[in-house]
Coordinates of C-alpha atoms in Angstrom, one line a residue:
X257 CA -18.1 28.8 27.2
X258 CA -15.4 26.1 26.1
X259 CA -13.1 26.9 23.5
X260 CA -14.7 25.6 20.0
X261 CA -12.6 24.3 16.5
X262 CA -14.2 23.3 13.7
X263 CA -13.0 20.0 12.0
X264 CA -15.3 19.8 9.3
X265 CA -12.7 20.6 6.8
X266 CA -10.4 17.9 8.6
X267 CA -13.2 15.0 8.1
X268 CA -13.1 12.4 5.3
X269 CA -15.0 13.5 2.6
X270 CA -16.9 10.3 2.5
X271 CA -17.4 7.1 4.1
X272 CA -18.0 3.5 2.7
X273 CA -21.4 3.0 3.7
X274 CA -23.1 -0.4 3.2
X275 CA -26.8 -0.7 1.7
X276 CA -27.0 -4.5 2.4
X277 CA -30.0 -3.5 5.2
X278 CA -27.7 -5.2 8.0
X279 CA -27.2 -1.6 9.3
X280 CA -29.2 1.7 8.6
X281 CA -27.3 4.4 7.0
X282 CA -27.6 6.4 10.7
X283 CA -26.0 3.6 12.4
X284 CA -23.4 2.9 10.2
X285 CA -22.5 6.6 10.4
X286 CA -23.2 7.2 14.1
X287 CA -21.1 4.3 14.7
X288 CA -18.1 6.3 12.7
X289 CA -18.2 9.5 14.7
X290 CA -18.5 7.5 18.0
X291 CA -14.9 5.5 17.2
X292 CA -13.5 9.0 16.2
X293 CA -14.5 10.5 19.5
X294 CA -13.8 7.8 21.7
X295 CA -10.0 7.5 20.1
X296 CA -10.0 11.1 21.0
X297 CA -9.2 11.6 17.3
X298 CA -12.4 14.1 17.2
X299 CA -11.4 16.4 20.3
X300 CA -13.9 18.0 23.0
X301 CA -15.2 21.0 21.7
X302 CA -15.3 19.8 18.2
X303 CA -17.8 20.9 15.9
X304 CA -19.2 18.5 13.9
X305 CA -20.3 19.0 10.1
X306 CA -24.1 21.1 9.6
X307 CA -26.7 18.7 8.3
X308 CA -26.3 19.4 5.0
X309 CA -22.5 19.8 4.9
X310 CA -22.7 16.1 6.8
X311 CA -25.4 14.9 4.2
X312 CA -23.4 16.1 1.1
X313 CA -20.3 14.9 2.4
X314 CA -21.8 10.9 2.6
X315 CA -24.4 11.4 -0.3
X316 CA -27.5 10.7 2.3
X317 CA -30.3 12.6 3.0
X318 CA -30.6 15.5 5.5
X319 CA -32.9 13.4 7.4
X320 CA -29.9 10.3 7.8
X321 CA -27.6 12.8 9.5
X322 CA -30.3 14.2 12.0
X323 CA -31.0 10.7 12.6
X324 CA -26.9 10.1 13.1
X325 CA -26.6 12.5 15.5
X326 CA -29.8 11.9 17.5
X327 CA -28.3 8.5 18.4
X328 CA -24.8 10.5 19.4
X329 CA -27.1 12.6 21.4
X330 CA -28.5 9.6 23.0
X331 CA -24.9 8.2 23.9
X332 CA -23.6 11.3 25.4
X333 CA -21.3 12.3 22.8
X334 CA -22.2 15.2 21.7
X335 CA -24.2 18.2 22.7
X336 CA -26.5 20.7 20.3
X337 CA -26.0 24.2 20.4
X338 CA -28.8 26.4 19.4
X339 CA -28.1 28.2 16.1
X340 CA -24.2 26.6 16.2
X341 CA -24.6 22.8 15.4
X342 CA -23.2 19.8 17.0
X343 CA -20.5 19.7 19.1
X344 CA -18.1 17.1 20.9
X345 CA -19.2 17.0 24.5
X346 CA -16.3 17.9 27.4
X347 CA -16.7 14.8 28.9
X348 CA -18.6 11.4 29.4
X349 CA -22.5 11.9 30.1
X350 CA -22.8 11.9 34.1
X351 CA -24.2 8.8 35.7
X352 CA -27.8 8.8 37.2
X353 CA -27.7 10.3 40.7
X354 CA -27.6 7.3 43.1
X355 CA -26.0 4.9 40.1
X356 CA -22.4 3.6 40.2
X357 CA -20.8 4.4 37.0
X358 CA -20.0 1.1 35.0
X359 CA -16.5 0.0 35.3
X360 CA -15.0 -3.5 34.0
X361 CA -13.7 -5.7 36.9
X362 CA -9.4 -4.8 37.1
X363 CA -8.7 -8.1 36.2
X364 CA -10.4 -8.7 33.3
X365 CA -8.3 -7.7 30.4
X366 CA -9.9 -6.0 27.0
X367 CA -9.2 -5.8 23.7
X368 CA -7.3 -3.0 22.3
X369 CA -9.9 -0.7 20.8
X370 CA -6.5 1.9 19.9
X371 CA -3.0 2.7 19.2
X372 CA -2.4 3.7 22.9
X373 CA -3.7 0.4 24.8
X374 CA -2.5 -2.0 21.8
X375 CA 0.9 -0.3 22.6
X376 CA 0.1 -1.1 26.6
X377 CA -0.7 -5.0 25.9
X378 CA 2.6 -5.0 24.0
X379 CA 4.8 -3.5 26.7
X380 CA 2.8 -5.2 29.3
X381 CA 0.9 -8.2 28.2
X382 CA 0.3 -10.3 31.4
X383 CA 2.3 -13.6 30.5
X384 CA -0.4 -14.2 27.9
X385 CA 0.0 -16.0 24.7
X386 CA 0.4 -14.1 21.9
X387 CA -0.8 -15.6 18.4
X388 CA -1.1 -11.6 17.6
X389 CA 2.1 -10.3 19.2
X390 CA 4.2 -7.8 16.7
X391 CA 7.3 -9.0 17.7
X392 CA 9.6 -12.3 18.0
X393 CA 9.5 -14.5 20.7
X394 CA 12.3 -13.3 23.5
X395 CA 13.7 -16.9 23.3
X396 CA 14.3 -16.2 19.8
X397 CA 16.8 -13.5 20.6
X398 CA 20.5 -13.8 21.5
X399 CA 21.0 -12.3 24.5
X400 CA 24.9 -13.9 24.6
X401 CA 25.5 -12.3 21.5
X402 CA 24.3 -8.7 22.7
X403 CA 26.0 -8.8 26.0
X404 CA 29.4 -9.9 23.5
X405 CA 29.3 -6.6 21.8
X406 CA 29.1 -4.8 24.5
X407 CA 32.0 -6.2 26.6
X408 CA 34.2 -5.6 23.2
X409 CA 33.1 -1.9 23.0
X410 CA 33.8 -1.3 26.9
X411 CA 36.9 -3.2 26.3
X412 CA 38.2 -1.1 23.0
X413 CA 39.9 1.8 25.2
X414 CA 42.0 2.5 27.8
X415 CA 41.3 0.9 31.1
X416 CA 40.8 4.7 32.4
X417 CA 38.5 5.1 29.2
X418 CA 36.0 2.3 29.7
X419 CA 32.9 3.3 29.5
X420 CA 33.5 6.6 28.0
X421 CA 30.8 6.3 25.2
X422 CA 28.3 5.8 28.4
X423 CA 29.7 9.1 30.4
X424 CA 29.3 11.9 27.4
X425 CA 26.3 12.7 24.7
X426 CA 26.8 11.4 21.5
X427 CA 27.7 13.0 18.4
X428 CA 24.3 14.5 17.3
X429 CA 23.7 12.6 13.9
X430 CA 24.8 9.2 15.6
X431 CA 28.2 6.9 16.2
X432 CA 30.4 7.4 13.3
X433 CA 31.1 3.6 13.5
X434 CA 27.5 2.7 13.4
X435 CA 27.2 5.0 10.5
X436 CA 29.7 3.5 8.1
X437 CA 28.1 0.0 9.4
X438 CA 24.8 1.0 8.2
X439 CA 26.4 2.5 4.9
X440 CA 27.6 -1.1 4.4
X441 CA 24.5 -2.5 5.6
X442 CA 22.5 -0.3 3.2
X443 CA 24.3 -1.0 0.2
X444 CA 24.1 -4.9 0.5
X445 CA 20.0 -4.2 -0.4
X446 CA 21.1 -1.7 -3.4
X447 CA 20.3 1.3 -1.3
X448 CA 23.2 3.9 -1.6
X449 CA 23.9 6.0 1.3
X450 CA 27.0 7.7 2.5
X451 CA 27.6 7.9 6.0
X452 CA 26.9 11.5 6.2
X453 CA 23.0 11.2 5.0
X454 CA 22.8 8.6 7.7
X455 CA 21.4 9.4 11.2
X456 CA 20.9 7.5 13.9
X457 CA 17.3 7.2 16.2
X458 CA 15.8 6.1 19.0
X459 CA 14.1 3.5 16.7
X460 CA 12.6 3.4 14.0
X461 CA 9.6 4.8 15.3
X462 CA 11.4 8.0 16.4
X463 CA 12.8 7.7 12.9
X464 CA 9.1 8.2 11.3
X465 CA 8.4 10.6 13.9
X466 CA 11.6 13.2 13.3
X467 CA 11.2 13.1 9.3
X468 CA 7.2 13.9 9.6
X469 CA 8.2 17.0 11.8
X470 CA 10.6 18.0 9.4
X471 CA 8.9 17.6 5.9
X472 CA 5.2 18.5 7.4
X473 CA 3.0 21.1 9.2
X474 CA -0.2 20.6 10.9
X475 CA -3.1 20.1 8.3
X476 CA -0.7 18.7 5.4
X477 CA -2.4 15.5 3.6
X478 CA -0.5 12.7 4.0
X479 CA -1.2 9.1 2.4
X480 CA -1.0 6.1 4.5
X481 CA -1.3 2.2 3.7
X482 CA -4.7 0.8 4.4
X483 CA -4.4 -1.6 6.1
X484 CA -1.5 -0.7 8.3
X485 CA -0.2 0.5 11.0
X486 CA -2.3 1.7 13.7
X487 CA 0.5 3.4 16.2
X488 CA 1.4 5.4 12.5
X489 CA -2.2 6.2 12.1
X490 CA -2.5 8.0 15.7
X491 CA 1.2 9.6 15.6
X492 CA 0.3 11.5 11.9
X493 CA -3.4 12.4 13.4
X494 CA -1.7 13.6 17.1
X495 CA 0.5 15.6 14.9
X496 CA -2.0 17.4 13.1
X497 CA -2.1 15.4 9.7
X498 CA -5.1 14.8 7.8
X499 CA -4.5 10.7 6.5
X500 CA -5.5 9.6 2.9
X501 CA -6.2 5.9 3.2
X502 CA -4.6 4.0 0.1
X503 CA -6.0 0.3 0.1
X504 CA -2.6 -1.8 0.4
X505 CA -2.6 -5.6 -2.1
X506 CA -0.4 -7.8 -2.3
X507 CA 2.1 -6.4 -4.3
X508 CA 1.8 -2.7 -3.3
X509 CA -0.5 0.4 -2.8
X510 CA -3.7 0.5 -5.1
X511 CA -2.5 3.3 -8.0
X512 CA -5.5 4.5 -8.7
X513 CA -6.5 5.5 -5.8
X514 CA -3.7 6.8 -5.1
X515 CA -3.8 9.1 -7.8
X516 CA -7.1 10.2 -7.3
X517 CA -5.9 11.4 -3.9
X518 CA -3.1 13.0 -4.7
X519 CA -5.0 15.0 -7.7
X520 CA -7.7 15.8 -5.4
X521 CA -5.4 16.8 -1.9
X522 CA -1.7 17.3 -3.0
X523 CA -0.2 15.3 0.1
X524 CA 3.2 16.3 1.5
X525 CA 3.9 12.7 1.7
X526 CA 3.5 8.9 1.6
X527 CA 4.2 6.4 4.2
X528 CA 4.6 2.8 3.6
X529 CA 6.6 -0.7 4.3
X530 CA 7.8 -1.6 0.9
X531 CA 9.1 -5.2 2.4
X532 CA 7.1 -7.6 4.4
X533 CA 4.2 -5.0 4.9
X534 CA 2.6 -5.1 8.4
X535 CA 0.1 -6.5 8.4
X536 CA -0.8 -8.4 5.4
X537 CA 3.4 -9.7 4.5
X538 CA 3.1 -8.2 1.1
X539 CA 6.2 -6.8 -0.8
X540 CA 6.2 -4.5 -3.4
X541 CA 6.8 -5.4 -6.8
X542 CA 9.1 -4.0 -9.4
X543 CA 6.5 -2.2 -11.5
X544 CA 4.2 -0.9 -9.0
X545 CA 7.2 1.0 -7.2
X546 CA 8.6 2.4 -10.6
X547 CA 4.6 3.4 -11.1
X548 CA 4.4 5.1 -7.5
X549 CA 7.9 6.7 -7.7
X550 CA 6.3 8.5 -11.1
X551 CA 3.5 9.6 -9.2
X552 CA 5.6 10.8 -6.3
X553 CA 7.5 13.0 -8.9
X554 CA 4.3 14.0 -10.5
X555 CA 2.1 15.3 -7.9
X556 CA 5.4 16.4 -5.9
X557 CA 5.4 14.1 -2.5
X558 CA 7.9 12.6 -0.3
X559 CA 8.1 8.7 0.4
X560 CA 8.9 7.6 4.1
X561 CA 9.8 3.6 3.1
X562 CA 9.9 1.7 6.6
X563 CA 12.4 -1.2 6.2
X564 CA 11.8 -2.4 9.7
X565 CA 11.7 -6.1 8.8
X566 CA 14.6 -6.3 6.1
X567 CA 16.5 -8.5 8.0
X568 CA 13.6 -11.2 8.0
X569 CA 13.7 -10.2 4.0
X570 CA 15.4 -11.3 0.9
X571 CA 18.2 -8.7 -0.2
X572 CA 17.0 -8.8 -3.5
X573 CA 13.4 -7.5 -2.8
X574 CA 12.9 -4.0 -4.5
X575 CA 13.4 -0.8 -2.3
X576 CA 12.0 2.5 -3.2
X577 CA 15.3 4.5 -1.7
X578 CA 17.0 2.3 -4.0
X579 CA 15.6 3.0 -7.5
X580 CA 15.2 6.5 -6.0
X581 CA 18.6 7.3 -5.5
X582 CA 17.7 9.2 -2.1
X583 CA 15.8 11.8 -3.9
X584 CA 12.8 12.1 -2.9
X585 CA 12.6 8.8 -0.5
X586 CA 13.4 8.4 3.2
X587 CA 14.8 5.0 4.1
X588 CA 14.2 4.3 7.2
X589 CA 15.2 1.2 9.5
X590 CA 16.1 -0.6 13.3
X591 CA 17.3 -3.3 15.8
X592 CA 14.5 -3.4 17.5
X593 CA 12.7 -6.3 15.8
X594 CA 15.9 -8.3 15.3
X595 CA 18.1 -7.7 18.2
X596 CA 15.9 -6.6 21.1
X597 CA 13.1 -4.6 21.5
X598 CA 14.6 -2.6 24.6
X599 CA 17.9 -1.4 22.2
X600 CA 15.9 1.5 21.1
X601 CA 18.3 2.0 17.8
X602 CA 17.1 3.0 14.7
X603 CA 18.1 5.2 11.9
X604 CA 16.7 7.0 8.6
X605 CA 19.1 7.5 5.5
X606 CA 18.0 10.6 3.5
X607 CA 18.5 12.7 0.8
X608 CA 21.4 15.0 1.2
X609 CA 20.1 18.4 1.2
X610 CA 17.4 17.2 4.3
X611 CA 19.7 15.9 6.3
X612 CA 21.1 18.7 8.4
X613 CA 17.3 19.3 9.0
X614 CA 16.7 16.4 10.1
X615 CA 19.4 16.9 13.0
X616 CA 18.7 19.8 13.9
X617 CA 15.0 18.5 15.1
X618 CA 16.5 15.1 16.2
X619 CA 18.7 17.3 19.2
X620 CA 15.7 19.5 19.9
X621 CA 13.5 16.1 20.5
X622 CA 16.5 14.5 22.1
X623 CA 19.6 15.8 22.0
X624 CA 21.6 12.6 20.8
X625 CA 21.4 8.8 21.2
X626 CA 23.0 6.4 23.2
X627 CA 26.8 6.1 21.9
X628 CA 27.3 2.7 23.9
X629 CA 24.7 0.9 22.8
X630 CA 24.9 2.5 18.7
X631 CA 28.8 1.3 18.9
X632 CA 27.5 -2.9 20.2
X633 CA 24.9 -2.5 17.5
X634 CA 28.5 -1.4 15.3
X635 CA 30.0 -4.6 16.8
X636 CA 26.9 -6.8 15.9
X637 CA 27.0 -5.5 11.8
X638 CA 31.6 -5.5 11.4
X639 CA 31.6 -8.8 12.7
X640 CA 28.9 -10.4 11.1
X641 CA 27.3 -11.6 14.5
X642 CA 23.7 -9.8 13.4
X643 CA 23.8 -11.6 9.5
X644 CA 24.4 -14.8 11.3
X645 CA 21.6 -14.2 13.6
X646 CA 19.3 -13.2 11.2
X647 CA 19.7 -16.4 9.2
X648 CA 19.0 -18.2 12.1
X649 CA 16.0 -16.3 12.8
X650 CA 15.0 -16.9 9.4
X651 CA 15.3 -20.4 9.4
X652 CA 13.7 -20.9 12.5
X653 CA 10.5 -18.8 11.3
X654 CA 10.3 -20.2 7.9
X655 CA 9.5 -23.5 9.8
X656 CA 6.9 -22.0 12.5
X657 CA 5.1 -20.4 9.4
X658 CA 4.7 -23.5 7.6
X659 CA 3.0 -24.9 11.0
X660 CA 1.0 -21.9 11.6
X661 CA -0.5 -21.6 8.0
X662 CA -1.2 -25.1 8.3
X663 CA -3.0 -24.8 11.4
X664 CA -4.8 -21.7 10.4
X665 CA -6.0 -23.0 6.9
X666 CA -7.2 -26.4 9.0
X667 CA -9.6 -23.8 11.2
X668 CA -11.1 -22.7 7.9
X669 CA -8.9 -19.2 7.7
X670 CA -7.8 -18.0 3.9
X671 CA -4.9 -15.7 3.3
X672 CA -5.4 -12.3 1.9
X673 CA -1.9 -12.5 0.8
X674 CA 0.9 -14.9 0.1
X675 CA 2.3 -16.4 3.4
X676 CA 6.0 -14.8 4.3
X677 CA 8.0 -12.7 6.7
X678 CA 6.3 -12.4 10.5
X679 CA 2.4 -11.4 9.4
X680 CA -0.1 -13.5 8.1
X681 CA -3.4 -11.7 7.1
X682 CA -6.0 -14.0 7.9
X683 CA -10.2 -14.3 6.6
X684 CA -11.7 -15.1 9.8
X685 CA -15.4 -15.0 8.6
X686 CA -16.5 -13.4 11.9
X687 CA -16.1 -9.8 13.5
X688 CA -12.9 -10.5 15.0
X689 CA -13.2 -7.6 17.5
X690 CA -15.6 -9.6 19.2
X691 CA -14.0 -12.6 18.2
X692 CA -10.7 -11.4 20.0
X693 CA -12.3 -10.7 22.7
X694 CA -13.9 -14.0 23.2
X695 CA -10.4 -15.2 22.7
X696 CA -8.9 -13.1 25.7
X697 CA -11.3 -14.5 27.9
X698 CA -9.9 -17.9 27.2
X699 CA -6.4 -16.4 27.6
X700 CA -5.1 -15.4 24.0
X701 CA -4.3 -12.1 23.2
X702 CA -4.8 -11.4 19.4
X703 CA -4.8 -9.0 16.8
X704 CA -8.5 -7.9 15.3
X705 CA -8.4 -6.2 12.2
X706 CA -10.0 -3.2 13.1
X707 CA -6.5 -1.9 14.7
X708 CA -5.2 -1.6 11.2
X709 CA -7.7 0.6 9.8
X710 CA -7.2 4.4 9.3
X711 CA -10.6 4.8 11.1
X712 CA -11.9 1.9 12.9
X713 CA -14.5 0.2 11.3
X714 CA -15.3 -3.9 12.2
X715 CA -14.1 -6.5 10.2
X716 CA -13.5 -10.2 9.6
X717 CA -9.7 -9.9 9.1
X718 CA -6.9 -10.5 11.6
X719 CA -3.4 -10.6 11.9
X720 CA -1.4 -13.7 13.0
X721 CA 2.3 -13.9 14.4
X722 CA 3.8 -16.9 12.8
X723 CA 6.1 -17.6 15.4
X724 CA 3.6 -17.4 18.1
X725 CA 0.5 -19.1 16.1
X726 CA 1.7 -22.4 16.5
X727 CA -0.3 -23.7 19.5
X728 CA -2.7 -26.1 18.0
X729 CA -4.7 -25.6 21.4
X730 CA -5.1 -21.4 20.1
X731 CA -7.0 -22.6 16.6
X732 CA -8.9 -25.5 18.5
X733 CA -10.2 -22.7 21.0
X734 CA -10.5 -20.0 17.8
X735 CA -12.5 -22.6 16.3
X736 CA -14.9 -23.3 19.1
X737 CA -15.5 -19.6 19.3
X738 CA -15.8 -18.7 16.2
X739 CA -18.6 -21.7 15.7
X740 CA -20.0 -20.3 18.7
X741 CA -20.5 -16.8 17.2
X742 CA -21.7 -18.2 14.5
X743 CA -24.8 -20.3 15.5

């Protein structure tokens, strides 16, 4: 018999069900078990809740949850167990003897349903426009100004030395050079960091993933923006987390539910972009991080702040490391959207009694990081090449932001939140996972709003690139299929 776990205790304890009569109860909630086994976020062998735990747990009857999983029977999800429950079926329900199994035709592109294939479109996205790419157009990068810095650090040795930092492993908390950079670097946006709480990454996404190892074990509650990011959503749930979805305004994390949470589930730890928030473009005010910081000292929980986008962000924009002091926050930051997404460099800044931790499980994931390419990123901050660039950059997407909001608010969108940074979080009116999808057919690749949910639910909301939204042909051909969807 296949090895059994039970993840009852690892479920939300309730779901926001509608009663508008668009949806039964049963297919609102057969709906949510079927995205949480298909993003393999409920595993095979899986037991899922009794029918009263289930029925207790989303305030319906008895008679809604047998009716829920009847229709997860019927898809092939799942599989009863006489006297044990449901359970999350092995595999996908065998096809009909004689019938071909469906199968979409290989070149017909589909819309990312989860963090794995948005990740694939991203690396790989077929040429295709972008309007909901997470990064800056290449031509917006300086590739001159890259291949600079790295002629000046293979030229700052001995002709027998060059390329010396290429040839040996790295110091294991990162270049000293970088480090004192990023000191600098840190201290222009108030936070205060000595070189020695600094350590360098393969990112900033290895940066989230080495601190969550260190500060957490499998089962600890963690809180999470809603919306957010959907790659940090799957990472916390691959490593074992259970998520606590705090609904994410414009100026910060909603407080009250974040208290509720944390009195109900004592979480290890928050995780949230305090500047230019992915996706909406929110920043954090003044009062609401002075507010969280309280609660973070109250209920006894770490802060992860991702900085990813401060160089698209005014200096002055409150950080949490910085009214912290490093005590309880992680500050953590990269290149990658700035310089080049292929210089995986990235760092965390920490409090000082975490730090040693922190490299210890940074050589056991990957020994060190690149010297070479940490010492041109060195270059790029001593000489002000990056500050320079970064006003550019800024300049350049101030300008296709103004075009873009234009454009969308012309198709009839609304923004959630004040227009600024990269994001815009658009209103669409329509489910934009079918929306989106509509849209790839006609060639645009885009970003539905049910990627940036917790658990994936649809939605009328999507996010917009302002640097690539400015095709006026994208929002004529949004338009037409939105209409379309409609009538």
């Amino acid at each position: 018999m296949a090895r059994t776990t039970d993840t009852a205790a690892r479920l939300p304890a309730a779901l926001q069900l509608s009663r508008d009569g668009s949806r039964t109860l049963s297919e609102q909630l057969a709906a949510h078990y079927a995205a949480l086994i298909r993003q393999r976020l409920l595993a095979p062998g899986s037991r899922l809740p009794s029918v009263r735990e289930g029925a207790r747990r989303h305030g319906v009857s008895p008679h809604t949850l047998v009716a829920t999983y009847d229709q997860l029977l019927a898809q092939g999800l799942v599989e009863a167990q006489r006297q044990r429950g449901f359970f999350v079926r092995e595999r996908a329900a065998p096809a009909q003897r004689g019938e071909a199994p469906a199968a979409s035709p290989p070149d017909s592109p589909r819309v990312p349903v989860d963090a794995s294939t948005l990740i694939r479109g991203m690396l790989g996205s077929g040429g295709r426009p972008g309007p909901g790419l997470g990064t800056l157009p290449p031509a917006w990068l300086d590739a001159p100004m890259l291949q600079a810095a790295l002629r000046r650090v293979l030229a700052s040795g001995r002709e027998d030395e060059l390329g010396a930092a290429a040839l040996h492993y790295g110091e294991p908390a990162g270049d000293p050079r970088l480090r004192e950079a990023l000191a600098q670097r840190l201290a222009d946006v108030g936070v205060r960091a000595a070189p020695r709480q600094i350590m360098t990454t393969l990112g900033a996404t290895q940066a989230l993933d080495l601190v969550s190892r260190a500060l957490l074990a499998p089962g600890d509650a963690v809180l999470v923006d809603e919306p957010g990011w959907s790659v940090e959503y799957a990472r916390l749930t691959l490593l074992g987390m259970r998520l606590l979805p705090v609904p994410r305004g414009p100026d910060g994390p909603d407080l009250a539910v974040m208290e509720a949470l944390a009195r109900e589930h004592r979480p290890r730890l928050y995780v949230t972009v305090s500047v230019l928030h992915n996706p909406t473009g929110g920043m954090l005010s003044l009062a609401s991080a002075h507010q969280l910081l309280q609660l973070a000292q109250a209920h006894d929980f770490h802060v992860i702040e991702d900085d990813t986008y401060a160089h698209l962000a005014p200096a002055h924009a409150p950080r949490l490391a910085a009214l912290d002091g490093l005590k309880r926050c992680f500050h953590i930051s990269g290149f990658s959207k700035i310089l080049a997404p292929g210089w995986r460099v990235g760092f965390v800044a920490a409090p000082p009694d975490w730090i040693e931790r922190l490299i210890d499980v940074k050589m056991l994931a990957s020994l060190t990081t690149p010297a070479l390419l940490e010492q041109a990123v060195a270059v790029c901050l001593e000489q002000g090449l990056l500050r320079r660039h970064a006003e550019r950059v800024v300049a350049r997407l101030d300008a296709a932001r103004g075009r873009s909001v234009r454009l969308a608010q012309g198709a009839g969108c609304e923004f959630v939140c004040p227009p600024q940074g990269l994001f815009g979080w658009v209103e669409t009116g329509v489910d934009t996972e079918a929306l989106a999808q509509r849209l790839l057919d006609r060639g645009w690749s885009t970003a539905p709003g049910s990627l940036f949910h917790a658990r994936r639910q649809p939605g009328t909301k999507m996010r917009i690139n302002f640097a690539t939204a400015q095709d006026a042909a994208f929002w004529r051909d949004f338009e037409g299929e939105r209409d379309a969807m409609r009538r």
